[in-house]
GROMACS .gro file of C-alpha atoms in nm:
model
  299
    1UNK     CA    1   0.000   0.000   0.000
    2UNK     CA    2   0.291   0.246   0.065
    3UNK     CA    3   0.455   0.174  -0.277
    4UNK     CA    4   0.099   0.254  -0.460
    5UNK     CA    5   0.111   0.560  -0.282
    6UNK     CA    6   0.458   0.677  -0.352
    7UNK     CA    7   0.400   0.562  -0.676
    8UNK     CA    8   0.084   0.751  -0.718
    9UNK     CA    9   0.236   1.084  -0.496
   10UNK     CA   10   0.542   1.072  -0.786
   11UNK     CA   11   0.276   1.071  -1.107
   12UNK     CA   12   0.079   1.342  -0.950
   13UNK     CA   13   0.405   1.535  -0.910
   14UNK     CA   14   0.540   1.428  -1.249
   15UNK     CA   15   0.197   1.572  -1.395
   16UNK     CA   16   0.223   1.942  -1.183
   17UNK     CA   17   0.599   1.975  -1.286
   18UNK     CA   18   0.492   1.945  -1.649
   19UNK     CA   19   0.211   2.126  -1.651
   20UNK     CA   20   0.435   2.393  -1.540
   21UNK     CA   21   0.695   2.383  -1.768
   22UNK     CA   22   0.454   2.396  -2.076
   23UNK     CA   23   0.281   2.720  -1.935
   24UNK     CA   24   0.314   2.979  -2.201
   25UNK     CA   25   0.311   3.373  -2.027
   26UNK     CA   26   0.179   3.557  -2.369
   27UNK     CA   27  -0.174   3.367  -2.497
   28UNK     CA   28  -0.303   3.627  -2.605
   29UNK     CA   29  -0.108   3.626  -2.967
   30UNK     CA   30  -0.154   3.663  -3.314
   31UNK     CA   31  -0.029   3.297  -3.484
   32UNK     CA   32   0.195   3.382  -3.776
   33UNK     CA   33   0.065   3.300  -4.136
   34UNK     CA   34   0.266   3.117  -4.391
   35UNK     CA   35   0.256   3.292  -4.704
   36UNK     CA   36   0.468   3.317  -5.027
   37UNK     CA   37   0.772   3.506  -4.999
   38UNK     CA   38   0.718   3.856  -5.137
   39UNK     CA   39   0.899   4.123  -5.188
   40UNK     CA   40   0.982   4.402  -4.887
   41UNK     CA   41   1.075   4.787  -4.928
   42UNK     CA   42   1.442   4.825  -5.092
   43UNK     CA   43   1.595   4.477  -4.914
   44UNK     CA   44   1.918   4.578  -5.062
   45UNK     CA   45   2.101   4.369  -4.837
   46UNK     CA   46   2.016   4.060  -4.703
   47UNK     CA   47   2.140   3.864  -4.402
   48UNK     CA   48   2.024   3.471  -4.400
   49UNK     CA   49   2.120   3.287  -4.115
   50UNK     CA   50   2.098   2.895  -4.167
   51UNK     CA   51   2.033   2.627  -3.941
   52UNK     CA   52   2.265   2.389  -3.717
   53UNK     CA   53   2.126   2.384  -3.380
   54UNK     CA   54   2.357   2.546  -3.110
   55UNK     CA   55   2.616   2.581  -3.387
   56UNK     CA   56   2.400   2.878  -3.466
   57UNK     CA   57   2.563   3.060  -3.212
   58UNK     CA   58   2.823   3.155  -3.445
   59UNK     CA   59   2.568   3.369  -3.608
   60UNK     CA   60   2.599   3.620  -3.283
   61UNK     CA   61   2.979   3.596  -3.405
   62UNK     CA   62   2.885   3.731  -3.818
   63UNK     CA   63   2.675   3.994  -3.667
   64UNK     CA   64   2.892   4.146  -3.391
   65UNK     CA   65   3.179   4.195  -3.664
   66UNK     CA   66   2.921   4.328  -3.922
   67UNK     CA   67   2.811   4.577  -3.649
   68UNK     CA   68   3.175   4.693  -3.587
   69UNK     CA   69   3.192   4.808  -3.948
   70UNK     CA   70   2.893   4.954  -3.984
   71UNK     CA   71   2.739   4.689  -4.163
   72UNK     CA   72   2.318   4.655  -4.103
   73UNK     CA   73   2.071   4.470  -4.335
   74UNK     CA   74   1.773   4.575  -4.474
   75UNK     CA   75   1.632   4.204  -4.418
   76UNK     CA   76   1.724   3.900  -4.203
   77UNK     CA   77   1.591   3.524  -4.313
   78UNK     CA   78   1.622   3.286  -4.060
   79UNK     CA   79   1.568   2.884  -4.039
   80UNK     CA   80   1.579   2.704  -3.735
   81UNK     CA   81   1.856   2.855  -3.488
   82UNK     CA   82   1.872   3.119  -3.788
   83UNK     CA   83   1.555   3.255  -3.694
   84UNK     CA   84   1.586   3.228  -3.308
   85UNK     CA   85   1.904   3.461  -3.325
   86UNK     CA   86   1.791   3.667  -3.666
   87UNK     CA   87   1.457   3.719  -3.454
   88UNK     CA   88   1.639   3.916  -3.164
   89UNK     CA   89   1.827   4.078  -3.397
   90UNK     CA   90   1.511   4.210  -3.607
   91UNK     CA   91   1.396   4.285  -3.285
   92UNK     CA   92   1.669   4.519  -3.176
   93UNK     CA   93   1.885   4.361  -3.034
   94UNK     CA   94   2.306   4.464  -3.054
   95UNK     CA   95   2.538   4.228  -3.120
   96UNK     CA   96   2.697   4.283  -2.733
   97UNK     CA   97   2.321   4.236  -2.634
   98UNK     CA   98   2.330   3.886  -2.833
   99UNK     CA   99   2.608   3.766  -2.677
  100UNK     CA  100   2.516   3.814  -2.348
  101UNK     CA  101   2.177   3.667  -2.403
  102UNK     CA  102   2.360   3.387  -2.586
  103UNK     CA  103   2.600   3.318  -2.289
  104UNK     CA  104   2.311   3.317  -2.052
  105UNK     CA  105   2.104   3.080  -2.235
  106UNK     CA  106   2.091   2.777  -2.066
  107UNK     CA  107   1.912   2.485  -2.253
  108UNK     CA  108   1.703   2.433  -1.949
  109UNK     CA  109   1.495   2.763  -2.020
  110UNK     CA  110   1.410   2.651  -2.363
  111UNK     CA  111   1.351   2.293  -2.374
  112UNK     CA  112   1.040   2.178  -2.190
  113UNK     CA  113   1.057   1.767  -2.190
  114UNK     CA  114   0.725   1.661  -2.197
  115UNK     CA  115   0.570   1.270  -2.239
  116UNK     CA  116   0.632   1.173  -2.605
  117UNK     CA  117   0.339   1.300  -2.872
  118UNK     CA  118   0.496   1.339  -3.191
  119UNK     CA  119   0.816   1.439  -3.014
  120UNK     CA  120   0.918   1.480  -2.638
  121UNK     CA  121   0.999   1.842  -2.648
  122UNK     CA  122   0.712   2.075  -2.662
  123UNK     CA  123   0.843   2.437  -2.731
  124UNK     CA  124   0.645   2.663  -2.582
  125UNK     CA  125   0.946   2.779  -2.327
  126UNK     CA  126   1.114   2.867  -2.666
  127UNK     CA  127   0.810   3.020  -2.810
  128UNK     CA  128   0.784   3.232  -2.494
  129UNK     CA  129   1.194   3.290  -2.439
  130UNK     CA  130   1.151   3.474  -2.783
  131UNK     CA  131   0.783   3.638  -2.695
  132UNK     CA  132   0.931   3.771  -2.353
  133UNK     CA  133   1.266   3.918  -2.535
  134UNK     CA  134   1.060   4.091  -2.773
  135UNK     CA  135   0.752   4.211  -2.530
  136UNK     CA  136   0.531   4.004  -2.774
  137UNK     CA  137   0.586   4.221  -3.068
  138UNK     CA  138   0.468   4.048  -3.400
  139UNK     CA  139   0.698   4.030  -3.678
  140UNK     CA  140   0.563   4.315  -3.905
  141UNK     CA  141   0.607   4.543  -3.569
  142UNK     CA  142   1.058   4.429  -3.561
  143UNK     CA  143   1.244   4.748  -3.670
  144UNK     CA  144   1.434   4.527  -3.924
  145UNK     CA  145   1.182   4.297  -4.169
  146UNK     CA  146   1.243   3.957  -4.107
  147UNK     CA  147   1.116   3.598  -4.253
  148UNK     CA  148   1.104   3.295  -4.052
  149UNK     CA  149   1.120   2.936  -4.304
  150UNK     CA  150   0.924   2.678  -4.146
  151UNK     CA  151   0.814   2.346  -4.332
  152UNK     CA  152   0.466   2.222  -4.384
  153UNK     CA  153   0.437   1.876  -4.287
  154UNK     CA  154   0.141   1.779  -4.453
  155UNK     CA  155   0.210   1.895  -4.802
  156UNK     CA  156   0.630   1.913  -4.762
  157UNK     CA  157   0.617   2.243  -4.835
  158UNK     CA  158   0.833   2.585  -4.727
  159UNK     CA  159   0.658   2.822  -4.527
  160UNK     CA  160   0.753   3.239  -4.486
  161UNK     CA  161   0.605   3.357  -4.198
  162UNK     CA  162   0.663   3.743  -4.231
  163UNK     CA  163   0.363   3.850  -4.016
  164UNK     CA  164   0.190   3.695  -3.683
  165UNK     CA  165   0.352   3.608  -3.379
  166UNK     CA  166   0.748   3.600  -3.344
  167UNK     CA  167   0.796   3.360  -3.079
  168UNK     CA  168   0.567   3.114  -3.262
  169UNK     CA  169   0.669   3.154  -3.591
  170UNK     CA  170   1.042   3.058  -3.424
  171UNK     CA  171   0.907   2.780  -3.229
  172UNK     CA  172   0.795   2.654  -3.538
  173UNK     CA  173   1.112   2.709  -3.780
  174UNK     CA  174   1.289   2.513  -3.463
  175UNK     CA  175   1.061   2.212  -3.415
  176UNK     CA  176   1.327   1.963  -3.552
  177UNK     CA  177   1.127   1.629  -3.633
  178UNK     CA  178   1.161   1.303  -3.365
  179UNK     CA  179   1.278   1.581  -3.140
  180UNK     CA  180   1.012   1.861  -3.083
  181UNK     CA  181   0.643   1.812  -3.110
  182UNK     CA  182   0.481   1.983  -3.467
  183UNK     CA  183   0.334   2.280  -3.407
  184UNK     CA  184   0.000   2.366  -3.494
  185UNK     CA  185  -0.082   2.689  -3.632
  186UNK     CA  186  -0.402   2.733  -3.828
  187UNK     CA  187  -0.498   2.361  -3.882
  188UNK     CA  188  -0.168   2.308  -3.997
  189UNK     CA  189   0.153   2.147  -3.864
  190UNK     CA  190   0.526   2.298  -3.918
  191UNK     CA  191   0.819   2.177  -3.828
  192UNK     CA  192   1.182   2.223  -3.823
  193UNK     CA  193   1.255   2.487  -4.213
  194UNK     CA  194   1.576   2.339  -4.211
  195UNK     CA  195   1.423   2.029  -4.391
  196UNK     CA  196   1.386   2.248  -4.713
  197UNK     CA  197   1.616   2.519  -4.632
  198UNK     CA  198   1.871   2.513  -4.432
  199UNK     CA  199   2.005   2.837  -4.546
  200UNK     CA  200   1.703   3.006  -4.710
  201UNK     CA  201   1.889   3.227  -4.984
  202UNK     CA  202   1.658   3.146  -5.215
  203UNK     CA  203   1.343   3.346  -4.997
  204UNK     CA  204   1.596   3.680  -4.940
  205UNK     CA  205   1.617   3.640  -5.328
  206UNK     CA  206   1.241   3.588  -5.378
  207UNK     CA  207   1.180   3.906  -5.089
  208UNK     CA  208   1.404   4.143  -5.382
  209UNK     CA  209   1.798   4.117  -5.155
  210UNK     CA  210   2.000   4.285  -5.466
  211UNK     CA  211   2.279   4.152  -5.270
  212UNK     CA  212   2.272   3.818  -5.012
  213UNK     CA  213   2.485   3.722  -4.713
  214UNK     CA  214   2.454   3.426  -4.609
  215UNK     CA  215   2.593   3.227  -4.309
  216UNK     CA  216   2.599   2.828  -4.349
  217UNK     CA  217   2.631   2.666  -3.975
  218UNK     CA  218   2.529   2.310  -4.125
  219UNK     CA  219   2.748   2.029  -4.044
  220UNK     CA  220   2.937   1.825  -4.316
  221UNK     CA  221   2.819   1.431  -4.239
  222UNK     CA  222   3.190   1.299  -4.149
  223UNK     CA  223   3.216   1.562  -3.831
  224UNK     CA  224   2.905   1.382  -3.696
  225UNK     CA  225   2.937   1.156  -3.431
  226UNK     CA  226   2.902   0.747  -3.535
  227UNK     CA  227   2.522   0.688  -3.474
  228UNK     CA  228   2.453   0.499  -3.153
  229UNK     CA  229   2.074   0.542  -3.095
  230UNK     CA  230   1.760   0.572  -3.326
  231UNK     CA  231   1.800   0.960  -3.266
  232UNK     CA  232   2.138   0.976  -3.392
  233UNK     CA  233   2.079   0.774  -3.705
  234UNK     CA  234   1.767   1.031  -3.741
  235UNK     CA  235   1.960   1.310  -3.702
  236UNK     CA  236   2.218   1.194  -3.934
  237UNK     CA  237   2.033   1.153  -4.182
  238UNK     CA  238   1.855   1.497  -4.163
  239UNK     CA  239   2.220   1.637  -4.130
  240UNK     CA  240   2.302   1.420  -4.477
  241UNK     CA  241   2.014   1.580  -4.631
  242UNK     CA  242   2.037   1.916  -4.496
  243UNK     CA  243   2.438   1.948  -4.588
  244UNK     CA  244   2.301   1.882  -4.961
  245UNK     CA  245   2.018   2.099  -5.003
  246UNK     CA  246   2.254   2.386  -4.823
  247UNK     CA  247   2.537   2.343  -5.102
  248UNK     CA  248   2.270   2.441  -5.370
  249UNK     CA  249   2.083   2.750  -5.159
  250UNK     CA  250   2.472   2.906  -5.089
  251UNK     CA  251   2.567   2.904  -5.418
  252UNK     CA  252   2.303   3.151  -5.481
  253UNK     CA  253   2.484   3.367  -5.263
  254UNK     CA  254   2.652   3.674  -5.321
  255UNK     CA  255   2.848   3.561  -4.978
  256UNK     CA  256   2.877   3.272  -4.799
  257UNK     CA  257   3.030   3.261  -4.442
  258UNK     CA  258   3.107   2.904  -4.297
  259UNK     CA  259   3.253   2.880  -3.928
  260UNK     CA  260   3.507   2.680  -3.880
  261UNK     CA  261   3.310   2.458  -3.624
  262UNK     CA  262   3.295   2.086  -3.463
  263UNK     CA  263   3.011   2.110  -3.248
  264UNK     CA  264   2.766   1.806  -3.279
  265UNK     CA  265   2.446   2.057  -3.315
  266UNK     CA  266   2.225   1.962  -3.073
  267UNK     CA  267   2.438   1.986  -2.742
  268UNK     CA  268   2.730   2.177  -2.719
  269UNK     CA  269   2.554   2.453  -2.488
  270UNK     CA  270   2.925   2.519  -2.309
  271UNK     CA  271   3.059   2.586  -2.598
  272UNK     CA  272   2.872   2.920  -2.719
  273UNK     CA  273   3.155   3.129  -2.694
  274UNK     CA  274   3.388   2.859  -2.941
  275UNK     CA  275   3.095   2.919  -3.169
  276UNK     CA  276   3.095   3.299  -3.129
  277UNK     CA  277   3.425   3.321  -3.189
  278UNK     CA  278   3.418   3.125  -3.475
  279UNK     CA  279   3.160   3.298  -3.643
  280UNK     CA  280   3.419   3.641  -3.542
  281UNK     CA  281   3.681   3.452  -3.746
  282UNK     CA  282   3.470   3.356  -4.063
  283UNK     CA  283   3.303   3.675  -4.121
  284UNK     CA  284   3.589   3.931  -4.086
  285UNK     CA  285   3.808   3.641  -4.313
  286UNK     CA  286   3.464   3.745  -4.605
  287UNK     CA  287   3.507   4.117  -4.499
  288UNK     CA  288   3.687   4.185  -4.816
  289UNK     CA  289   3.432   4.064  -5.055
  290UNK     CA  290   3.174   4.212  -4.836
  291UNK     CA  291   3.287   4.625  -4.819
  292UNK     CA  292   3.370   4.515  -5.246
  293UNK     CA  293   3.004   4.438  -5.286
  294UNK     CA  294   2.878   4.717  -5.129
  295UNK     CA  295   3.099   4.985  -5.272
  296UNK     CA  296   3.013   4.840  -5.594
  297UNK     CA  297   2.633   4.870  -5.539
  298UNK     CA  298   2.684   5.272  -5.449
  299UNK     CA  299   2.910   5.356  -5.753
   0.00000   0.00000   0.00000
């Protein structure tokens, strides 16, 4: 009888403690709507930020040397941990102010374990990290325009969010399959954009970017880990078919910035400031081409 009960007292706890963690503080939101990429104000300059899990902490690397020289987009396109940083970043964010969120971030405060539905991480802590940074703002009220790639799961197919709720739209761009639960906006289920586009240069084209910088944090296949789990062999497989799509979407680049990184993706939360550093290293090594660009475009 005092087993049952212990038993018992440890599911009732088991239930409160998750019920807690998936408690979202903004409800009251607009949910983004997918919709074809189109075309913003003058995007002369473009700033995509791929996917690559916490390897997309280099990003906060590209943009703090882009800042020192000056350098601002007129549009950032994010996938995955693309959009979680290009988000903050649209939102107004510095790149000092990135960093320190970034070497805060514990993975704790965005990763709510839940019982397994369609994945055993639910996402609203991320949905509501990014809400709470951006005091719930919608992504047609960011000072910079930004697009968040998301895929349809249903029909396979990419989805822009460009208006609708931030957090959300991230939360959705992030949902990597196996791993995070889908996420149901409008009757429809997205997951992880990285499926489709890893490093979306192709929407900063279709949005008018004259000229595209783009920042590839995908991992070649041979620096993964040997597979020693269902999850790994699923996640090595969506890094196989990731690394290929990426190859074609950067060479529609104007520039391409690749981090010299060997982080495994999905862990790797102690090493943010390797990543950082290494996204320092690889953008003022494209700095060159960059200021050429530029120049050229004012002549």
């Amino acid at each position: 009888m005092r087993v049952a009960s212990v038993v018992r007292l440890f599911l009732v706890l088991c239930v409160i403690l998750l019920h807690a963690c998936s408690t979202i503080q903004f409800r009251d939101i607009i949910p983004p709507v997918a919709a074809p990429a189109a075309a913003v104000t003058r995007p002369h300059l473009a700033l995509v930020l791929g996917g690559g899990g916490t390897r997309g902490f280099a990003h906060v690397g590209v943009i703090k040397v882009l800042e020192a020289q000056g350098i601002r987009p007129d549009l950032v396109v994010g996938t995955s941990a693309g959009s979680f940083v290009g988000a903050l970043y649209a939102g107004g964010y510095h790149a000092t102010d990135l960093e320190a969120i970034a070497l805060e971030l514990e993975a704790s405060s965005i990763r709510d374990v839940t019982f397994p539905n369609r994945g055993f991480v639910k996402g609203e802590l991320l949905q509501d990290f990014i809400n709470r940074k951006l005091d719930n703002r919608s992504i047609e009220d960011l000072p910079l325009p930004l697009a968040v790639v998301a895929t349809e799961l249903s029909s396979g197919t990419l989805a822009v969010f460009t208006k609708g709720n931030t957090g959300m739209a991230v939360r959705a761009s992030s949902s990597i399959p196996g791993i995070f639960q889908p996420v149901r906006i409008h009757d429809k289920d997205y997951v992880d954009g990285g499926l489709l586009s890893p490093v979306p240069v192709n929407v900063a084209r279709e949005m008018g970017a004259d000229i595209v910088i783009a920042v590839d944090v995908t991992r070649e296949p041979e620096d993964s880990p040997a597979p020693t789990s269902t999850i790994d062999v699923l996640l090595q497989a969506i890094v196989i078919m990731e690394n290929l799509i990426a190859a074609k979407e950067t060479a529609e680049a104007n520039v391409v910035i690749r981090p010299a990184l060997q982080l495994s993706g999905l862990q790797g939360f102690d090493d943010k400031q390797i990543a950082i550093s290494a996204g320092e290293r690889a953008a003022s090594d494209a700095l060159p081409l960059i200021k050429r660009l530029l120049g050229s475009q004012h002549r």
